[in-house]
Amino acid sequence: MYLGLSGGIGCGKSTVAKMFGDLGAIVIDADAIAKEVLEPGQVGYESVIHAFGESVLDSSGQIDRKKLAEIVFQDQSQLAKLEAIVHPAVIARVAEIRESLPETAVVIYDTPLLVEKQLQNQFDQVLIVVSDASVRKERLLARGLESSDIEARIANQATDDQRADVAHFVIVNNGTLQELRENVTKVWQQISA
Ligand code: ATP
């Protein structure tokens, strides 16, 4: 079974993913894979250097993601160029991981942009984590993000209603971690039944 997991910034996606992992799911972290494919020796590394030049490397020869982000966030065509490298590489890597797993595995693909990128049809079911904006803001402030930055990021993402439209399960995360674990366990019991 292949499940997509998403939610807005600070809603608790990673926390939920970890809880599903504790229950026996295999979690694939889309952001981690996107980083991995740009590591030296990986398929995206040479392509990025070819497309953006060696100035995107740091002193140890790794791709400096901050430098890359600065380039692509100011320029849609550069972003498209980067995405054309990263996306196919991520898709190939995820396919490779999935092929290595037994068919009975419950695989959860954790991706922040599931709704924005309209990926819902790739999955058997979609799990969405929601959390009130005030709660998310509090969590993100605690993590050191600036208030204006948090608001800008939230405004840039899909809304919870848009996410709920594609969801088979909505996991509400406004309470304690214990309550969240109970919610996650209930969903797990249904998906793994
Ligand atoms: P991002 O989109 O930024 O990656 P996320 O949706 O993956 O965020 P998490 O990293 O899981 O969110 O959670 C954000 C922060 O809030 C973390 O520090 C996490 O420990 C904390 N958190 C999440 N849920 C709860 C909860 N129910 N009670 C207390 N803290 C929580």
Tab-separated table of C-alpha atoms and ligand atoms in Angstrom:
chain	number	residue	atom	x	y	z
A	1	MET	CA	0.000	0.000	0.000
A	2	TYR	CA	1.292	3.416	-0.971
A	3	LEU	CA	0.094	6.415	1.032
A	4	GLY	CA	0.783	10.112	0.610
A	5	LEU	CA	1.211	12.225	3.734
A	6	SER	CA	1.100	15.999	3.690
A	7	GLY	CA	0.049	19.134	5.510
A	8	GLY	CA	1.002	22.782	5.881
A	9	ILE	CA	4.205	24.025	7.418
A	10	GLY	CA	4.391	23.313	11.147
A	11	CYS	CA	1.265	21.115	11.211
A	12	GLY	CA	3.231	18.153	12.548
A	13	LYS	CA	3.826	16.099	9.379
A	14	SER	CA	7.252	14.867	10.407
A	15	THR	CA	5.997	14.018	13.883
A	16	VAL	CA	3.090	12.057	12.390
A	17	ALA	CA	5.398	10.329	9.899
A	18	LYS	CA	7.618	9.207	12.763
A	19	MET	CA	4.606	7.890	14.680
A	20	PHE	CA	3.521	5.863	11.635
A	21	GLY	CA	7.091	4.622	11.386
A	22	ASP	CA	6.911	3.471	15.019
A	23	LEU	CA	3.744	1.555	14.152
A	24	GLY	CA	5.437	-0.290	11.294
A	25	ALA	CA	5.085	1.912	8.215
A	26	ILE	CA	8.032	2.517	5.919
A	27	VAL	CA	8.341	6.294	5.636
A	28	ILE	CA	9.955	7.923	2.620
A	29	ASP	CA	10.831	11.562	3.281
A	30	ALA	CA	10.560	13.493	-0.001
A	31	ASP	CA	12.751	16.360	1.225
A	32	ALA	CA	15.488	13.960	2.326
A	33	ILE	CA	15.430	12.211	-1.063
A	34	ALA	CA	15.596	15.574	-2.871
A	35	LYS	CA	18.764	16.313	-0.880
A	36	GLU	CA	20.214	12.864	-1.399
A	37	VAL	CA	19.982	12.998	-5.208
A	38	LEU	CA	22.187	16.119	-5.220
A	39	GLU	CA	24.993	14.565	-3.208
A	40	PRO	CA	28.332	13.943	-4.938
A	41	GLY	CA	28.144	10.728	-6.940
A	42	GLN	CA	24.353	10.878	-7.156
A	43	VAL	CA	22.491	11.424	-10.388
A	44	GLY	CA	21.544	15.094	-9.865
A	45	TYR	CA	24.968	16.324	-8.757
A	46	GLU	CA	26.712	16.594	-12.137
A	47	SER	CA	23.514	17.870	-13.785
A	48	VAL	CA	23.252	20.742	-11.302
A	49	ILE	CA	26.894	21.715	-11.845
A	50	HIS	CA	26.367	21.543	-15.594
A	51	ALA	CA	23.223	23.700	-15.386
A	52	PHE	CA	24.253	26.238	-12.741
A	53	GLY	CA	28.060	26.227	-12.753
A	54	GLU	CA	30.629	25.423	-10.086
A	55	SER	CA	29.758	28.575	-8.152
A	56	VAL	CA	26.955	26.582	-6.486
A	57	LEU	CA	29.521	24.327	-4.782
A	58	ASP	CA	30.808	24.909	-1.279
A	59	SER	CA	34.468	24.593	-0.317
A	60	SER	CA	34.141	20.828	0.217
A	61	GLY	CA	32.650	20.240	-3.235
A	62	GLN	CA	29.089	19.692	-2.033
A	63	ILE	CA	26.202	21.519	-3.642
A	64	ASP	CA	25.474	24.515	-1.437
A	65	ARG	CA	21.699	24.368	-1.158
A	66	LYS	CA	21.476	27.921	0.158
A	67	LYS	CA	23.253	29.303	-2.884
A	68	LEU	CA	21.055	27.226	-5.147
A	69	ALA	CA	17.933	28.392	-3.321
A	70	GLU	CA	18.966	32.032	-3.746
A	71	ILE	CA	19.282	31.526	-7.490
A	72	VAL	CA	16.030	29.673	-8.038
A	73	PHE	CA	13.786	31.655	-5.704
A	74	GLN	CA	14.377	34.837	-7.668
A	75	ASP	CA	13.848	33.338	-11.073
A	76	GLN	CA	11.073	31.001	-12.258
A	77	SER	CA	13.072	29.749	-15.238
A	78	GLN	CA	15.981	28.763	-13.000
A	79	LEU	CA	13.543	27.033	-10.649
A	80	ALA	CA	12.100	25.119	-13.591
A	81	LYS	CA	15.628	24.115	-14.598
A	82	LEU	CA	16.369	22.798	-11.109
A	83	GLU	CA	13.045	20.993	-10.857
A	84	ALA	CA	13.694	19.335	-14.217
A	85	ILE	CA	16.823	17.821	-12.657
A	86	VAL	CA	15.553	17.022	-9.171
A	87	HIS	CA	12.070	15.645	-9.927
A	88	PRO	CA	13.015	12.800	-12.258
A	89	ALA	CA	15.890	11.900	-9.934
A	90	VAL	CA	13.545	11.762	-6.940
A	91	ILE	CA	10.982	9.710	-8.859
A	92	ALA	CA	13.673	7.217	-9.893
A	93	ARG	CA	15.068	6.950	-6.361
A	94	VAL	CA	11.628	6.459	-4.819
A	95	ALA	CA	10.829	3.772	-7.398
A	96	GLU	CA	14.091	2.047	-6.498
A	97	ILE	CA	13.269	2.143	-2.773
A	98	ARG	CA	9.751	0.858	-3.347
A	99	GLU	CA	10.989	-1.992	-5.515
A	100	SER	CA	13.289	-3.083	-2.722
A	101	LEU	CA	10.381	-3.419	-0.273
A	102	PRO	CA	8.042	-6.355	0.169
A	103	GLU	CA	4.614	-5.934	-1.454
A	104	THR	CA	2.979	-6.113	1.942
A	105	ALA	CA	4.795	-3.000	3.196
A	106	VAL	CA	2.745	0.047	4.081
A	107	VAL	CA	4.785	2.815	2.499
A	108	ILE	CA	4.151	6.438	3.415
A	109	TYR	CA	5.537	9.176	1.192
A	110	ASP	CA	5.916	12.324	3.301
A	111	THR	CA	5.863	15.389	1.067
A	112	PRO	CA	4.985	18.980	1.908
A	113	LEU	CA	3.806	19.820	-1.625
A	114	LEU	CA	1.461	16.921	-2.335
A	115	VAL	CA	-1.532	19.185	-2.982
A	116	GLU	CA	0.379	22.049	-4.595
A	117	LYS	CA	1.946	19.599	-7.054
A	118	GLN	CA	-1.318	17.642	-7.451
A	119	LEU	CA	0.312	14.321	-6.641
A	120	GLN	CA	-2.789	12.808	-5.006
A	121	ASN	CA	-3.522	10.344	-7.810
A	122	GLN	CA	-0.180	8.604	-7.338
A	123	PHE	CA	-1.296	7.174	-4.012
A	124	ASP	CA	-3.767	4.559	-2.876
A	125	GLN	CA	-4.810	6.937	-0.123
A	126	VAL	CA	-3.903	10.408	1.083
A	127	LEU	CA	-3.354	11.365	4.722
A	128	ILE	CA	-3.482	15.050	5.615
A	129	VAL	CA	-2.377	16.549	8.926
A	130	VAL	CA	-4.134	19.751	9.928
A	131	SER	CA	-3.491	22.104	12.751
A	132	ASP	CA	-4.882	25.570	13.514
A	133	ALA	CA	-2.813	28.449	12.160
A	134	SER	CA	-2.266	29.850	15.655
A	135	VAL	CA	-0.912	26.500	16.904
A	136	ARG	CA	1.344	26.114	13.869
A	137	LYS	CA	2.667	29.619	14.335
A	138	GLU	CA	3.455	28.955	17.977
A	139	ARG	CA	5.358	25.775	17.085
A	140	LEU	CA	7.305	27.474	14.332
A	141	LEU	CA	8.178	30.470	16.500
A	142	ALA	CA	9.506	27.987	19.043
A	143	ARG	CA	11.625	26.533	16.237
A	144	GLY	CA	13.146	29.963	15.624
A	145	LEU	CA	11.285	31.102	12.520
A	146	GLU	CA	10.337	34.787	12.196
A	147	SER	CA	6.651	35.663	12.429
A	148	SER	CA	6.594	37.404	9.004
A	149	ASP	CA	8.368	34.446	7.413
A	150	ILE	CA	5.833	32.005	8.886
A	151	GLU	CA	2.898	34.034	7.566
A	152	ALA	CA	4.461	34.343	4.109
A	153	ARG	CA	5.079	30.597	3.931
A	154	ILE	CA	1.567	29.728	5.088
A	155	ALA	CA	0.093	32.160	2.526
A	156	ASN	CA	2.168	30.542	-0.228
A	157	GLN	CA	0.953	27.029	0.479
A	158	ALA	CA	-2.361	25.319	-0.271
A	159	THR	CA	-5.090	25.799	2.330
A	160	ASP	CA	-6.250	23.072	4.697
A	161	ASP	CA	-9.584	22.990	2.822
A	162	GLN	CA	-7.759	22.302	-0.440
A	163	ARG	CA	-5.810	19.534	1.279
A	164	ALA	CA	-8.907	18.073	2.917
A	165	ASP	CA	-10.544	17.852	-0.527
A	166	VAL	CA	-8.043	15.171	-1.598
A	167	ALA	CA	-7.705	13.465	1.794
A	168	HIS	CA	-8.925	9.987	2.684
A	169	PHE	CA	-7.925	10.667	6.290
A	170	VAL	CA	-7.516	14.001	8.066
A	171	ILE	CA	-5.416	13.860	11.216
A	172	VAL	CA	-6.079	16.806	13.519
A	173	ASN	CA	-3.067	17.929	15.525
A	174	ASN	CA	-4.155	20.687	17.880
A	175	GLY	CA	-3.612	18.873	21.161
A	176	THR	CA	-0.868	17.011	22.961
A	177	LEU	CA	1.562	14.551	21.421
A	178	GLN	CA	-0.289	11.802	23.275
A	179	GLU	CA	-3.566	12.819	21.607
A	180	LEU	CA	-1.787	12.937	18.268
A	181	ARG	CA	-0.416	9.444	18.794
A	182	GLU	CA	-3.937	8.203	19.540
A	183	ASN	CA	-5.248	9.826	16.324
A	184	VAL	CA	-2.401	8.310	14.311
A	185	THR	CA	-2.968	4.872	15.841
A	186	LYS	CA	-6.681	4.987	14.895
A	187	VAL	CA	-5.806	5.823	11.290
A	188	TRP	CA	-3.129	3.122	11.255
A	189	GLN	CA	-5.650	0.537	12.446
A	190	GLN	CA	-7.937	1.455	9.551
A	191	ILE	CA	-5.308	1.540	6.825
A	192	SER	CA	-3.560	-1.614	7.917
A	193	ALA	CA	-6.769	-3.603	8.615
B	1	ATP	P1	7.634	21.433	8.407
B	1	ATP	O1	6.572	21.607	7.401
B	1	ATP	O2	8.250	22.715	8.800
B	1	ATP	O3	8.654	20.391	8.087
B	1	ATP	P2	6.106	19.636	10.008
B	1	ATP	O4	4.724	19.771	9.513
B	1	ATP	O5	6.883	18.448	9.575
B	1	ATP	O6	6.911	20.962	9.756
B	1	ATP	P3	6.859	18.934	12.689
B	1	ATP	O7	8.308	19.184	12.424
B	1	ATP	O8	6.397	17.547	12.850
B	1	ATP	O9	5.995	19.674	11.582
B	1	ATP	O10	6.355	19.768	13.934
B	1	ATP	C1	6.726	21.133	14.125
B	1	ATP	C2	7.173	21.303	15.569
B	1	ATP	O11	6.038	21.161	16.422
B	1	ATP	C3	8.172	20.266	16.015
B	1	ATP	O12	9.066	20.876	16.884
B	1	ATP	C4	7.300	19.222	16.748
B	1	ATP	O13	8.019	18.555	17.754
B	1	ATP	C5	6.229	20.081	17.354
B	1	ATP	N1	4.922	19.421	17.486
B	1	ATP	C6	4.199	18.821	16.514
B	1	ATP	N2	3.046	18.346	17.002
B	1	ATP	C7	3.040	18.636	18.316
B	1	ATP	C8	2.101	18.421	19.385
B	1	ATP	N3	0.937	17.804	19.204
B	1	ATP	N4	2.445	18.861	20.620
B	1	ATP	C9	3.608	19.513	20.820
B	1	ATP	N5	4.519	19.757	19.870
B	1	ATP	C10	4.244	19.340	18.627
